Backbone as numpy.savetxt, mean C-alpha at the origin, in Angstrom:
# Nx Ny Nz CAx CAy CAz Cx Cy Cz
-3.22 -14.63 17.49 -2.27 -13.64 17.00 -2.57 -13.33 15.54
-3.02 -12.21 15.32 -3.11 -11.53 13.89 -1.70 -11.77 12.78
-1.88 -12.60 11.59 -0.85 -12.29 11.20 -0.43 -11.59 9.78
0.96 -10.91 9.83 0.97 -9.60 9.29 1.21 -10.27 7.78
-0.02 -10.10 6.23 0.41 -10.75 4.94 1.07 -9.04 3.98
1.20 -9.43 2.62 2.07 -8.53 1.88 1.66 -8.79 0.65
0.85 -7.88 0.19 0.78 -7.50 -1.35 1.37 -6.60 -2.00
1.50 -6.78 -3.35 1.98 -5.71 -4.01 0.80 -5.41 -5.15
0.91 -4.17 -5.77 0.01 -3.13 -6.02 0.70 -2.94 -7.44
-0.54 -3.30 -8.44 0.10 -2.66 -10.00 -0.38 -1.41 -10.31
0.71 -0.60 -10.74 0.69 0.85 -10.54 1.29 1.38 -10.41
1.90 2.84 -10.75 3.18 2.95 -11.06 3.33 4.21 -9.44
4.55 3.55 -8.71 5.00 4.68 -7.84 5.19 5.85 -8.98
5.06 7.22 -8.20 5.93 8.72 -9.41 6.66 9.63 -8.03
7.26 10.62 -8.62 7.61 11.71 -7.92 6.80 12.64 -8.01
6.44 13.15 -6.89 5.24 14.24 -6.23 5.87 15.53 -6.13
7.29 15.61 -5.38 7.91 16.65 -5.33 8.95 16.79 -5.29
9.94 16.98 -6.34 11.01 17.51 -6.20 11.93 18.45 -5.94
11.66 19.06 -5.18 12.78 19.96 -4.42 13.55 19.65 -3.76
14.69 20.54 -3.75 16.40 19.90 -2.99 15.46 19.86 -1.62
15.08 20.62 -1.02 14.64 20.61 0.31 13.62 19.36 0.52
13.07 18.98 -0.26 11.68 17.77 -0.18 11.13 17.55 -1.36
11.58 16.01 -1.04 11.28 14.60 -2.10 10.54 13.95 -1.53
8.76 13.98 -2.25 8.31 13.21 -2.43 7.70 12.17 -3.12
7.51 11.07 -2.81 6.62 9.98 -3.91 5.71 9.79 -3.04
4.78 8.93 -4.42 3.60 8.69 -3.85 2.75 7.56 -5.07
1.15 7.39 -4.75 0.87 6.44 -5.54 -0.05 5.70 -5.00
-0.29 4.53 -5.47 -1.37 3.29 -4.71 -0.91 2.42 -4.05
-0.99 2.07 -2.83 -0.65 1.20 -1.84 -1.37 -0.03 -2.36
-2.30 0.62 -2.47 -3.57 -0.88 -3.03 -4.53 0.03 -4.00
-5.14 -1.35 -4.43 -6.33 -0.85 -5.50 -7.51 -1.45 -5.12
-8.90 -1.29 -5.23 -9.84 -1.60 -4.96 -10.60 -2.86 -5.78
-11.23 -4.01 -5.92 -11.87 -4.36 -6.38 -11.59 -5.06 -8.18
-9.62 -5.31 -7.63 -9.09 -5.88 -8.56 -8.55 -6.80 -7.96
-9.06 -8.09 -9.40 -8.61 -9.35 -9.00 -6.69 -9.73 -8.63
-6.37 -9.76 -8.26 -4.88 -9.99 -7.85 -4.11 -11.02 -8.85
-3.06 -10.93 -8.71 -2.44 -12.41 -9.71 -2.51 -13.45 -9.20
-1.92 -14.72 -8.81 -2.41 -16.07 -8.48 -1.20 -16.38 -6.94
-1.89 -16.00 -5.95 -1.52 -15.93 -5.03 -1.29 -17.56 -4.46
-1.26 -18.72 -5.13 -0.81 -19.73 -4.60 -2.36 -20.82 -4.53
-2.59 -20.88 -5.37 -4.12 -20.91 -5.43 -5.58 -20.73 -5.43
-5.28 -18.98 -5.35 -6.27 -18.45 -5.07 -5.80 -16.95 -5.72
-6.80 -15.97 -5.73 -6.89 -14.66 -6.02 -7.33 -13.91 -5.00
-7.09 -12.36 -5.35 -7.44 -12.25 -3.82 -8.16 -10.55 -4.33
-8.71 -9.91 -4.14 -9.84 -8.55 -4.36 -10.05 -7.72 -2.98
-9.92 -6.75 -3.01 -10.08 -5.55 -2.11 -11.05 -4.55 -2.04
-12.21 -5.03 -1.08 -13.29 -4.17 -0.80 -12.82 -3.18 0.07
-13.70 -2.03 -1.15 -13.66 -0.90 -0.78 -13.33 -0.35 0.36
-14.11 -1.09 1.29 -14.35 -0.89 3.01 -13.21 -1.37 4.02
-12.11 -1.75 3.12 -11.13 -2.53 3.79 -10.00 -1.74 4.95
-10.39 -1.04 4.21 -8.93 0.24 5.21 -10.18 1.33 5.76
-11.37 1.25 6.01 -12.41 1.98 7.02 -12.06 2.17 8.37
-11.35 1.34 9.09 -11.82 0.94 10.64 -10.24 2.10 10.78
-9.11 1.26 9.51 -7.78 2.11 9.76 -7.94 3.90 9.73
-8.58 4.30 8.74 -8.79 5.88 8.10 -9.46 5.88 9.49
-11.01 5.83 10.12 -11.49 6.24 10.96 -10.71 6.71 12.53
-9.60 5.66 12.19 -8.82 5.86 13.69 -7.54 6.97 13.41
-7.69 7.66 12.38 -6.70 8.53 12.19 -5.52 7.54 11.76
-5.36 6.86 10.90 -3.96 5.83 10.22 -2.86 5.46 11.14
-3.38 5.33 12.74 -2.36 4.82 13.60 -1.41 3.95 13.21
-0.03 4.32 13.43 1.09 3.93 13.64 1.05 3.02 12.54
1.31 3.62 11.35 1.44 3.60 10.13 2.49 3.82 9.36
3.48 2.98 8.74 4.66 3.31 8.52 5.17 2.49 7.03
5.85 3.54 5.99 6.33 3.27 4.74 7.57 3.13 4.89
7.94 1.89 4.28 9.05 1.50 4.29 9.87 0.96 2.90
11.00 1.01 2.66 11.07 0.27 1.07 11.37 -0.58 1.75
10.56 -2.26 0.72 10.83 -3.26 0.41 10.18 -3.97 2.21
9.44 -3.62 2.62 9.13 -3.86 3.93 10.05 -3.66 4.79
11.05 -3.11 4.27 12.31 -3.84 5.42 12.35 -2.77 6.63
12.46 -2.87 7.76 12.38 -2.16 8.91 13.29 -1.18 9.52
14.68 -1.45 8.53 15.87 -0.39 8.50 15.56 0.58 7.34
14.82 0.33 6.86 14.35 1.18 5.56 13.34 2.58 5.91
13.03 2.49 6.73 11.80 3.58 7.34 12.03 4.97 5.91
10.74 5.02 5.77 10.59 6.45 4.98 9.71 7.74 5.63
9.13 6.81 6.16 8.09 8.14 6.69 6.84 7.08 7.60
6.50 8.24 8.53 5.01 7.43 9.25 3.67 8.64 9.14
2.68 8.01 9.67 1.68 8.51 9.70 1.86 9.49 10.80
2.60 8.80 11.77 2.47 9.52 13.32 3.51 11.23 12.96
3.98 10.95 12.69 5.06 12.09 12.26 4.59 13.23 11.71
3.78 12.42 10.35 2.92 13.31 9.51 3.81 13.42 7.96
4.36 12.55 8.34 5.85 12.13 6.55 4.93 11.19 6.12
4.34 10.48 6.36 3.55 9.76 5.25 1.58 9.97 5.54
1.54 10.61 4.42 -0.06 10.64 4.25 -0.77 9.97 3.35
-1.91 9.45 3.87 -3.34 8.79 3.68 -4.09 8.95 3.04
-4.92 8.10 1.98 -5.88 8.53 1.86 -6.62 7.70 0.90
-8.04 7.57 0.97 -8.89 6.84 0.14 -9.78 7.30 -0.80
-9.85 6.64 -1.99 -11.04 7.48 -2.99 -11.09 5.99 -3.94
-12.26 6.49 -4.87 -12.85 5.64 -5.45 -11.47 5.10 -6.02
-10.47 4.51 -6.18 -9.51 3.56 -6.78 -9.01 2.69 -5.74
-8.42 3.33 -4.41 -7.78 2.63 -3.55 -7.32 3.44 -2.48
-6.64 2.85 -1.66 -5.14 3.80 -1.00 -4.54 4.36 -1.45
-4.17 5.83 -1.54 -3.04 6.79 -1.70 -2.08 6.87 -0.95
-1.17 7.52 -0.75 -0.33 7.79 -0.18 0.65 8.86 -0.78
1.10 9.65 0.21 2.08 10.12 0.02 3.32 10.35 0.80
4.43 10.34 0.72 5.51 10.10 1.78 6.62 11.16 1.60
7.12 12.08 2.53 8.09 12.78 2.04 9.47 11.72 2.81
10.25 11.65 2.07 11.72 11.23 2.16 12.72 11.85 3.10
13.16 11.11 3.88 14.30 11.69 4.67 15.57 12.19 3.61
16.20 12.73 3.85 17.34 13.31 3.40 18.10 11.93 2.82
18.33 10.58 4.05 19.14 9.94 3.60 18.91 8.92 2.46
17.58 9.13 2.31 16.92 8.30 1.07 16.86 8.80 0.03
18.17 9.74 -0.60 18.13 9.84 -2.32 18.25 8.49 -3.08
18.68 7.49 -2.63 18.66 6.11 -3.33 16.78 5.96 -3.97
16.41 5.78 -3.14 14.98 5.47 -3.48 14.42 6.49 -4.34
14.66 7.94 -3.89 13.97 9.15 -4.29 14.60 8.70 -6.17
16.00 8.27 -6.06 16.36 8.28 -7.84 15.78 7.16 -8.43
15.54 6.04 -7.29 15.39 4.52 -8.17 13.80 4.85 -8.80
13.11 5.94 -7.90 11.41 5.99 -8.70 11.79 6.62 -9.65
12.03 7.72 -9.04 12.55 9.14 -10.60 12.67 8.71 -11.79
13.93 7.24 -12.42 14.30 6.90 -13.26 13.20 5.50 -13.21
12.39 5.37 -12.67 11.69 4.41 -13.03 12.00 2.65 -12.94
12.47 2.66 -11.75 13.44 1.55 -11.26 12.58 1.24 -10.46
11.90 1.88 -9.93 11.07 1.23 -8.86 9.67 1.96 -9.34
8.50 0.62 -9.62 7.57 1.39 -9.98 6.12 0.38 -9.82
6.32 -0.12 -8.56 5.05 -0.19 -8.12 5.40 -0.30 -6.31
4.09 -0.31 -6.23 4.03 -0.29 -4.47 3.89 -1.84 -3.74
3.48 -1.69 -2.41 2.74 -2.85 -1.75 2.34 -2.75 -0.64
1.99 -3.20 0.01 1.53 -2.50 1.66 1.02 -4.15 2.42
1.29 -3.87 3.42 1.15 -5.48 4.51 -0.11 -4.75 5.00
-0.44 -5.64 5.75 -1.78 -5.74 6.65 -2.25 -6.73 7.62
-3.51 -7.01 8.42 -3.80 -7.94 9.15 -5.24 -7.62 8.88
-5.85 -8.81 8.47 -7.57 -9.03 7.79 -8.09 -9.36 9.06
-9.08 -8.62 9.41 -9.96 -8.79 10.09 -11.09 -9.57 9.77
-11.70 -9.23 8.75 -12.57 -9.96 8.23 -12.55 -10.17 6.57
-12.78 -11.67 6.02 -12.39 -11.87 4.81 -13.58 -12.81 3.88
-13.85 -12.78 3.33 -15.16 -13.58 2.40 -14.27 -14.36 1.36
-14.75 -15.42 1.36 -14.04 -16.49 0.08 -15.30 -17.19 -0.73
-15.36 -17.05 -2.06 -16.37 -17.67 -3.42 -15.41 -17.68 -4.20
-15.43 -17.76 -5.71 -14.84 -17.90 -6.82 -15.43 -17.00 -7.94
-14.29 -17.07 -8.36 -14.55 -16.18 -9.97 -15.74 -16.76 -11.02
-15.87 -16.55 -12.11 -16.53 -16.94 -12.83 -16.19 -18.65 -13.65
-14.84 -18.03 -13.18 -14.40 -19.36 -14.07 -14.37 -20.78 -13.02
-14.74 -20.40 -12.07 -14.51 -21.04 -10.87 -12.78 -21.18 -9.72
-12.45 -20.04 -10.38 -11.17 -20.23 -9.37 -11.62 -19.85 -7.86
-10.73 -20.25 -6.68 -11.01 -19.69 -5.39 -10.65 -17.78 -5.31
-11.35 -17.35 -4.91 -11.28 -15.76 -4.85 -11.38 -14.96 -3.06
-10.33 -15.44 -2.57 -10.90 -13.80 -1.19 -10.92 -12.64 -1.45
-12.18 -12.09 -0.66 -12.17 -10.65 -0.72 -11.89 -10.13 0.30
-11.12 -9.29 1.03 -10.64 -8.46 1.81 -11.64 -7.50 1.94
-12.33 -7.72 4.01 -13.65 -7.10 3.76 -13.35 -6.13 4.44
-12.14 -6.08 5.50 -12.44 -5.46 6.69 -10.44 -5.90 7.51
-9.65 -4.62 7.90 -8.47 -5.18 7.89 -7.65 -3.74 8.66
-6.13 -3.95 8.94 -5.90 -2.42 9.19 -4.19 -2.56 8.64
């Protein structure tokens, strides 16, 4: 059984669009090829290639949520409320907001909420160390 872990992402969520009719945010889910903070003994880095197998399959059943929580739903891929995307930094995203989520839409606005995170399941993962010799995974391959 694959199991589902949770990072968070330094970087600031923003507002994309504000109109009464559609609020969106957006931002980095993840970043590429930055060392992480100290995950419990280890660090952890994100190759490039990590979200490949996901983008190729069209971002199946893909879903933003605040705070992971599952009553929280903001938007999915399947819908077409939350969009994708990769470039030389990381994951993008963008999510338009249901109506009933002005809470969130104000907590970014005013800067209350201002970074991301995104879960996953690693498919494939490489472990060496830093320079200094700490333990380091790299996230090779995942969705």
């Amino acid at each position: 059984m694959d199991s589902v872990e949770r990072r968070y992402t330094r970087g600031l969520v923003e507002v994309r669009a504000a109109e009464e009719s559609r609020r969106v945010i957006g931002g980095y889910a993840a970043k590429f090829n930055r060392l992480s903070r100290n995950l419990g003994g280890f660090v952890e880095r994100i190759d490039p290639r990590f979200f490949n197998k996901s983008a190729g399959d069209g971002w199946p059943d893909v879903m933003a949520r605040y705070n992971h929580d599952t009553n929280m739903l903001l938007g999915t891929s399947a819908a077409g409320t939350l969009r994708l995307g990769i470039d030389d930094v990381g994951l993008v995203y963008e999510v338009d907001l249901p109506h009933h989520r002005r809470d969130v839409f104000e907590l970014v606005a005013r800067g209350d909420v201002r970074q991301s995170s995104f879960a996953f399941v690693a498919y494939e993962d490489d472990w060496g160390e830093t320079e200094d010799g700490y333990p380091v995974r790299t996230l090779v391959s995942g969705r």
